[in-house]
GROMACS .gro file of N, CA and C in nm:
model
  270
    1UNK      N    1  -0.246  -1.419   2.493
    1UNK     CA    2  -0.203  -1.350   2.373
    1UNK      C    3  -0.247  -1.204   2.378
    2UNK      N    4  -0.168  -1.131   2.312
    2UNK     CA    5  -0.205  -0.919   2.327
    2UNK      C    6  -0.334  -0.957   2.206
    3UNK      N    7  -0.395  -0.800   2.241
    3UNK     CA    8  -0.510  -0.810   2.176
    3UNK      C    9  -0.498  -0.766   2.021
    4UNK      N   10  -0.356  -0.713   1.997
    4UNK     CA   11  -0.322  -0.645   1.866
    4UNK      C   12  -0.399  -0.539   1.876
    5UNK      N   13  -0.415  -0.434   1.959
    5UNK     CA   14  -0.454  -0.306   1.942
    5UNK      C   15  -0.593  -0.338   1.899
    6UNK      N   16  -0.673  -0.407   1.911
    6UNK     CA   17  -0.832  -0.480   1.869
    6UNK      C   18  -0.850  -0.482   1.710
    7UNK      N   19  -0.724  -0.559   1.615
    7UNK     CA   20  -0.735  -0.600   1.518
    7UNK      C   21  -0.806  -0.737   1.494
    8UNK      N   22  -0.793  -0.785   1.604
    8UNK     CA   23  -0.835  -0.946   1.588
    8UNK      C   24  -0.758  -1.018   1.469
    9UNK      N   25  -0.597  -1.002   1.499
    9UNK     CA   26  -0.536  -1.063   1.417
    9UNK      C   27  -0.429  -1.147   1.491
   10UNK      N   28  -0.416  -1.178   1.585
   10UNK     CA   29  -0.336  -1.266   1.668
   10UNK      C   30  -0.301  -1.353   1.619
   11UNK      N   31  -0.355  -1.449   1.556
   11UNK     CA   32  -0.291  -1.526   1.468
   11UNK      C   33  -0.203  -1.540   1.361
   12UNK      N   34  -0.216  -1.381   1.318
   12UNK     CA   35  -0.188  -1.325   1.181
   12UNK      C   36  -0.023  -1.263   1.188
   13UNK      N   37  -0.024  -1.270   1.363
   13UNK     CA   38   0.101  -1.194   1.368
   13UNK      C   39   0.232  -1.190   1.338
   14UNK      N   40   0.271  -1.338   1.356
   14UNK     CA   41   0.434  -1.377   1.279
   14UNK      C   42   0.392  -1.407   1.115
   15UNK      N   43   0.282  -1.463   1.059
   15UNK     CA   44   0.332  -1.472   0.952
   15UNK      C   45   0.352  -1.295   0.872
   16UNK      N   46   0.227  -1.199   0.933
   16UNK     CA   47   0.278  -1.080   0.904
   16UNK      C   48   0.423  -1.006   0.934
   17UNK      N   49   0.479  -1.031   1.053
   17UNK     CA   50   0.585  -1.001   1.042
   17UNK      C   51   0.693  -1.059   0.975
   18UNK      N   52   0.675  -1.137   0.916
   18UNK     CA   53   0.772  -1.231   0.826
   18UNK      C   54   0.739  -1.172   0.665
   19UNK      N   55   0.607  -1.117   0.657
   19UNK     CA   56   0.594  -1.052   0.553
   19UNK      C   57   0.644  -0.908   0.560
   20UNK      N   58   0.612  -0.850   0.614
   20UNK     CA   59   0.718  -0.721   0.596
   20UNK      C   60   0.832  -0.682   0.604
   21UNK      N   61   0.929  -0.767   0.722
   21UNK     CA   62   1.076  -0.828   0.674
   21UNK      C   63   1.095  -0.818   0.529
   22UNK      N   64   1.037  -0.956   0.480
   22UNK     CA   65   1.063  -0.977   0.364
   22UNK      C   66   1.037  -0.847   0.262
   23UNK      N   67   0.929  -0.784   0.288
   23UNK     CA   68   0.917  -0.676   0.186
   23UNK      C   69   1.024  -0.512   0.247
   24UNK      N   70   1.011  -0.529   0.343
   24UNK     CA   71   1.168  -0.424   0.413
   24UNK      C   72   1.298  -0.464   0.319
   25UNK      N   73   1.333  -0.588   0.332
   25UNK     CA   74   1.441  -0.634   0.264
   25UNK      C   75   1.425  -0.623   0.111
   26UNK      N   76   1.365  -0.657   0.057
   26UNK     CA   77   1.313  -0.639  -0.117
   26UNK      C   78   1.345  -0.450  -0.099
   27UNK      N   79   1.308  -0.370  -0.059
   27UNK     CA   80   1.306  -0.215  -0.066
   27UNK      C   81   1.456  -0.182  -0.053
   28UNK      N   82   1.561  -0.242   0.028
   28UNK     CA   83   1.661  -0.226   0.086
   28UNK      C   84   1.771  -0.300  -0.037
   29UNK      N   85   1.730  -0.433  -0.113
   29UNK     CA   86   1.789  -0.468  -0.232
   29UNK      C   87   1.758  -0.363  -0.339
   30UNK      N   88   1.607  -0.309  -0.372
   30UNK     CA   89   1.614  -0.210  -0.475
   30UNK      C   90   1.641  -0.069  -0.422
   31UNK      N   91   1.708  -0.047  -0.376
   31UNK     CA   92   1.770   0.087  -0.322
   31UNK      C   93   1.910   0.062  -0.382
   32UNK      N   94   1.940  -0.041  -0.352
   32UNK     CA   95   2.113  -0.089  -0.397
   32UNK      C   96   2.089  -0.027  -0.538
   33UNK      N   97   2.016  -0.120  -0.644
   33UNK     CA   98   2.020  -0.151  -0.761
   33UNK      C   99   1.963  -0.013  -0.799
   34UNK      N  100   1.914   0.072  -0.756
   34UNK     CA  101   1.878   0.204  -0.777
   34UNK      C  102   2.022   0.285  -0.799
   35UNK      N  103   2.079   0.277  -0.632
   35UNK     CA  104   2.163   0.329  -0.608
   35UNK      C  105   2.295   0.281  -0.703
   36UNK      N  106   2.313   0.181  -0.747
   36UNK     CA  107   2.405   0.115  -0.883
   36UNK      C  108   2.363   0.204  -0.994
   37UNK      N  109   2.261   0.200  -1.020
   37UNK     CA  110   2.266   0.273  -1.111
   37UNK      C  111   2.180   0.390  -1.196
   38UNK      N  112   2.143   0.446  -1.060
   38UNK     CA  113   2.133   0.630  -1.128
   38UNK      C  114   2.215   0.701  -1.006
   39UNK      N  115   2.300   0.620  -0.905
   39UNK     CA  116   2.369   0.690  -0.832
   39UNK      C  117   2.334   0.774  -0.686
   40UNK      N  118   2.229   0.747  -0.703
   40UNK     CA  119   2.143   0.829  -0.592
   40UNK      C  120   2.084   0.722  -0.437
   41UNK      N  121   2.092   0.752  -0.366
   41UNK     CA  122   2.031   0.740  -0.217
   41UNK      C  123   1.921   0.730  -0.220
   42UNK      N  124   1.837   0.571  -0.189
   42UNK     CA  125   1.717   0.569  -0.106
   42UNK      C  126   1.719   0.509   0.019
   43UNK      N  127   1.707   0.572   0.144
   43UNK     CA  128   1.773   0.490   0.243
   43UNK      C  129   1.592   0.422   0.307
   44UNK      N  130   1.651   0.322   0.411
   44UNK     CA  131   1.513   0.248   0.438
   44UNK      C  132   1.527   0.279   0.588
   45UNK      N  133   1.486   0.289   0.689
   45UNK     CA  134   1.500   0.315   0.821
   45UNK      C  135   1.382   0.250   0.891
   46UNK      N  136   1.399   0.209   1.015
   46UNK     CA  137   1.331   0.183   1.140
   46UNK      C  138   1.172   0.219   1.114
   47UNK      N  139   1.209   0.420   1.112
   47UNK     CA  140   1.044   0.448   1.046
   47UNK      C  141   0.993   0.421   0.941
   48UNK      N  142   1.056   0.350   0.847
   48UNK     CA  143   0.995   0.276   0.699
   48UNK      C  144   0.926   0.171   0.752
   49UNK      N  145   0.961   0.123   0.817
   49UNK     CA  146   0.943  -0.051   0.882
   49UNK      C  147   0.779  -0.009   0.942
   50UNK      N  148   0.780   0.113   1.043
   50UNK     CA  149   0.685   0.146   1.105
   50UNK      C  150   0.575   0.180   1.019
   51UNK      N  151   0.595   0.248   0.944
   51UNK     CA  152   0.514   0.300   0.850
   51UNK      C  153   0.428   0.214   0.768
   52UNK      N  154   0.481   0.105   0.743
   52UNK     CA  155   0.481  -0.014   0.665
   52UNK      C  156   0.353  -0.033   0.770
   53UNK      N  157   0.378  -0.068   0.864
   53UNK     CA  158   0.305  -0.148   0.971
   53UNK      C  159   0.170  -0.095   0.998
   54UNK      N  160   0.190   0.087   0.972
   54UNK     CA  161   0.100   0.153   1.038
   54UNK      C  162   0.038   0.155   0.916
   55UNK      N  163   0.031   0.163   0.778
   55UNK     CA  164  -0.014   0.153   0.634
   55UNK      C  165  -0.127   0.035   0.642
   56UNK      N  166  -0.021  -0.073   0.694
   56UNK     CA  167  -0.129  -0.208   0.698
   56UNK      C  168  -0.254  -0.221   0.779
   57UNK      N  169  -0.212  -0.207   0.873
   57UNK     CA  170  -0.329  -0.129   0.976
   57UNK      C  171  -0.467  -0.080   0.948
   58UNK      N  172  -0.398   0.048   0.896
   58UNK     CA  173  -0.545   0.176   0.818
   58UNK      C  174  -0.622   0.029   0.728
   59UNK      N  175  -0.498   0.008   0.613
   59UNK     CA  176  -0.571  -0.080   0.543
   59UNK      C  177  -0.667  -0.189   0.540
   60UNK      N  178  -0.658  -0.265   0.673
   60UNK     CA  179  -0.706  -0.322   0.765
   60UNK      C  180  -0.829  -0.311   0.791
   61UNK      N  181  -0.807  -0.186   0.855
   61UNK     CA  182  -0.910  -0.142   0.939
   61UNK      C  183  -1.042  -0.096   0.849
   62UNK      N  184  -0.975  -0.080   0.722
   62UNK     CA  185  -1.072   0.028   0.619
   62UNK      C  186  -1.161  -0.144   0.537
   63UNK      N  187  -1.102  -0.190   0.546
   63UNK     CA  188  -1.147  -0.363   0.447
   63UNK      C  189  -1.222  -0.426   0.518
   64UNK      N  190  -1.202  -0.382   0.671
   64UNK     CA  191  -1.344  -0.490   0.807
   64UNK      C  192  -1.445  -0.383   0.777
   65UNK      N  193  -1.404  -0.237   0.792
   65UNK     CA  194  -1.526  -0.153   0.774
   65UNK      C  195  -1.589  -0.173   0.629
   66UNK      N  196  -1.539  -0.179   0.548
   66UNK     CA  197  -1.637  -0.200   0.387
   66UNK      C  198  -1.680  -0.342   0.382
   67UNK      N  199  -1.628  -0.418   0.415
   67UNK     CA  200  -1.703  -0.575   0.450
   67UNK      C  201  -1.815  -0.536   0.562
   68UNK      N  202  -1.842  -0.484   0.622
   68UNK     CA  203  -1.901  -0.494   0.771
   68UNK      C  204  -2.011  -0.440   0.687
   69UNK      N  205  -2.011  -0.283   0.624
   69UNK     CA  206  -2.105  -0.260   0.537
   69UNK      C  207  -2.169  -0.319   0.473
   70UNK      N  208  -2.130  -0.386   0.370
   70UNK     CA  209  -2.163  -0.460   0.269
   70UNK      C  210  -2.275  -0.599   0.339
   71UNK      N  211  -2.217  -0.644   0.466
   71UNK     CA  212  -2.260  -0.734   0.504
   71UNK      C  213  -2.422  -0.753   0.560
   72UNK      N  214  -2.375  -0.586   0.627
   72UNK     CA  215  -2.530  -0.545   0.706
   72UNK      C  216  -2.652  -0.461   0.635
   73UNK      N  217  -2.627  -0.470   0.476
   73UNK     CA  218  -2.668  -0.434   0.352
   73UNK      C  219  -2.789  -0.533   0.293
   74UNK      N  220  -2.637  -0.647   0.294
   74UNK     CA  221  -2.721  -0.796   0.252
   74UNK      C  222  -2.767  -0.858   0.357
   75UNK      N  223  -2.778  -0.799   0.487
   75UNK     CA  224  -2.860  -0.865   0.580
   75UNK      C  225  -3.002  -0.797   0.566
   76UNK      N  226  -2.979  -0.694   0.574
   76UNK     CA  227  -3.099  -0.568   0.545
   76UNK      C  228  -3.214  -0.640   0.419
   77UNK      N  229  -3.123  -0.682   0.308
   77UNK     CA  230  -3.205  -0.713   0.185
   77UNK      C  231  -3.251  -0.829   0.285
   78UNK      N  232  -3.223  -0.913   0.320
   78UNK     CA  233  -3.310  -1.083   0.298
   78UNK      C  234  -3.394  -1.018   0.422
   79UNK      N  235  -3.372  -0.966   0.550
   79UNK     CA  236  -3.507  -0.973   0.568
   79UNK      C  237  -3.577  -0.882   0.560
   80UNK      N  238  -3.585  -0.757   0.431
   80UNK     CA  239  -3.714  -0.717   0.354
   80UNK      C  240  -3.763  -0.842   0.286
   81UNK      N  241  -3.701  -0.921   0.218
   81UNK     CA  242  -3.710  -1.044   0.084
   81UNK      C  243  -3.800  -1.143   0.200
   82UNK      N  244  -3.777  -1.136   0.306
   82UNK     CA  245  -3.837  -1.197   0.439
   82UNK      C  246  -3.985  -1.131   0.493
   83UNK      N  247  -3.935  -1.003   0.477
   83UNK     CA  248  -4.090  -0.953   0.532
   83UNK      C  249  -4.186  -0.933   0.403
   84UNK      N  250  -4.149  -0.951   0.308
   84UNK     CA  251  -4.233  -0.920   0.165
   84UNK      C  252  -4.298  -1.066   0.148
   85UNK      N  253  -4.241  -1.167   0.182
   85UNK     CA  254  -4.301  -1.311   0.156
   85UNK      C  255  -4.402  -1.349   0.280
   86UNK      N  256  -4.372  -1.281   0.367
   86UNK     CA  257  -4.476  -1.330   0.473
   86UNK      C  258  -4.608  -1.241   0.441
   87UNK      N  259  -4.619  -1.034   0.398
   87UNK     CA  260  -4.694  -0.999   0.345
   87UNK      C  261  -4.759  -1.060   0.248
   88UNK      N  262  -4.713  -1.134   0.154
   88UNK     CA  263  -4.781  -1.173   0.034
   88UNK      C  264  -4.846  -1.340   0.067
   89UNK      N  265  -4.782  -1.361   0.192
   89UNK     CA  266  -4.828  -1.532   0.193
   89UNK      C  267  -4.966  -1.472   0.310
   90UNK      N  268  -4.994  -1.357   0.328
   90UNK     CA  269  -5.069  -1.339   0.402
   90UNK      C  270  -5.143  -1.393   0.517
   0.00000   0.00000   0.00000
């Protein structure tokens, strides 16, 4: 299996692409219904699709980094909460 650019989402990959289809297509129905009725052009293209993809990504990437934080935070606390109980059990 590809490495997904080191997302560690390989698994994640068709049902994501089945999700942005689906949300490509939803953008491409309200363009119609736009375009019905105030008359105007929103077109959806190839680079929408990409964009989409590359959006998810950042987003991605930004949600492992604030988890990763958070994580090595509350690792930090327990073992002070760790080294404070062994000080006091002296």
């Amino acid at each position: 299996s590809k490495d997904t650019h080191g997302l560690g989402i390989d698994q994640l990959v068709e049902p994501l692409c089945k999700m942005c289809v689906r949300v490509h297509r939803s953008v491409e129905e309200a363009s119609k219904e736009y375009q019905a009725a105030e008359g105007r052009f929103n077109y959806t293209t190839p680079t929408s699709y990409l964009e989409l993809i590359g959006t998810y990504k950042t987003m991605l990437q930004e949600q492992r980094r604030a988890v990763t934080d958070r994580l090595s935070k509350y690792e930090n606390g327990l073992q002070k909460l760790r080294d404070t109980e062994q000080m006091v059990a002296g």
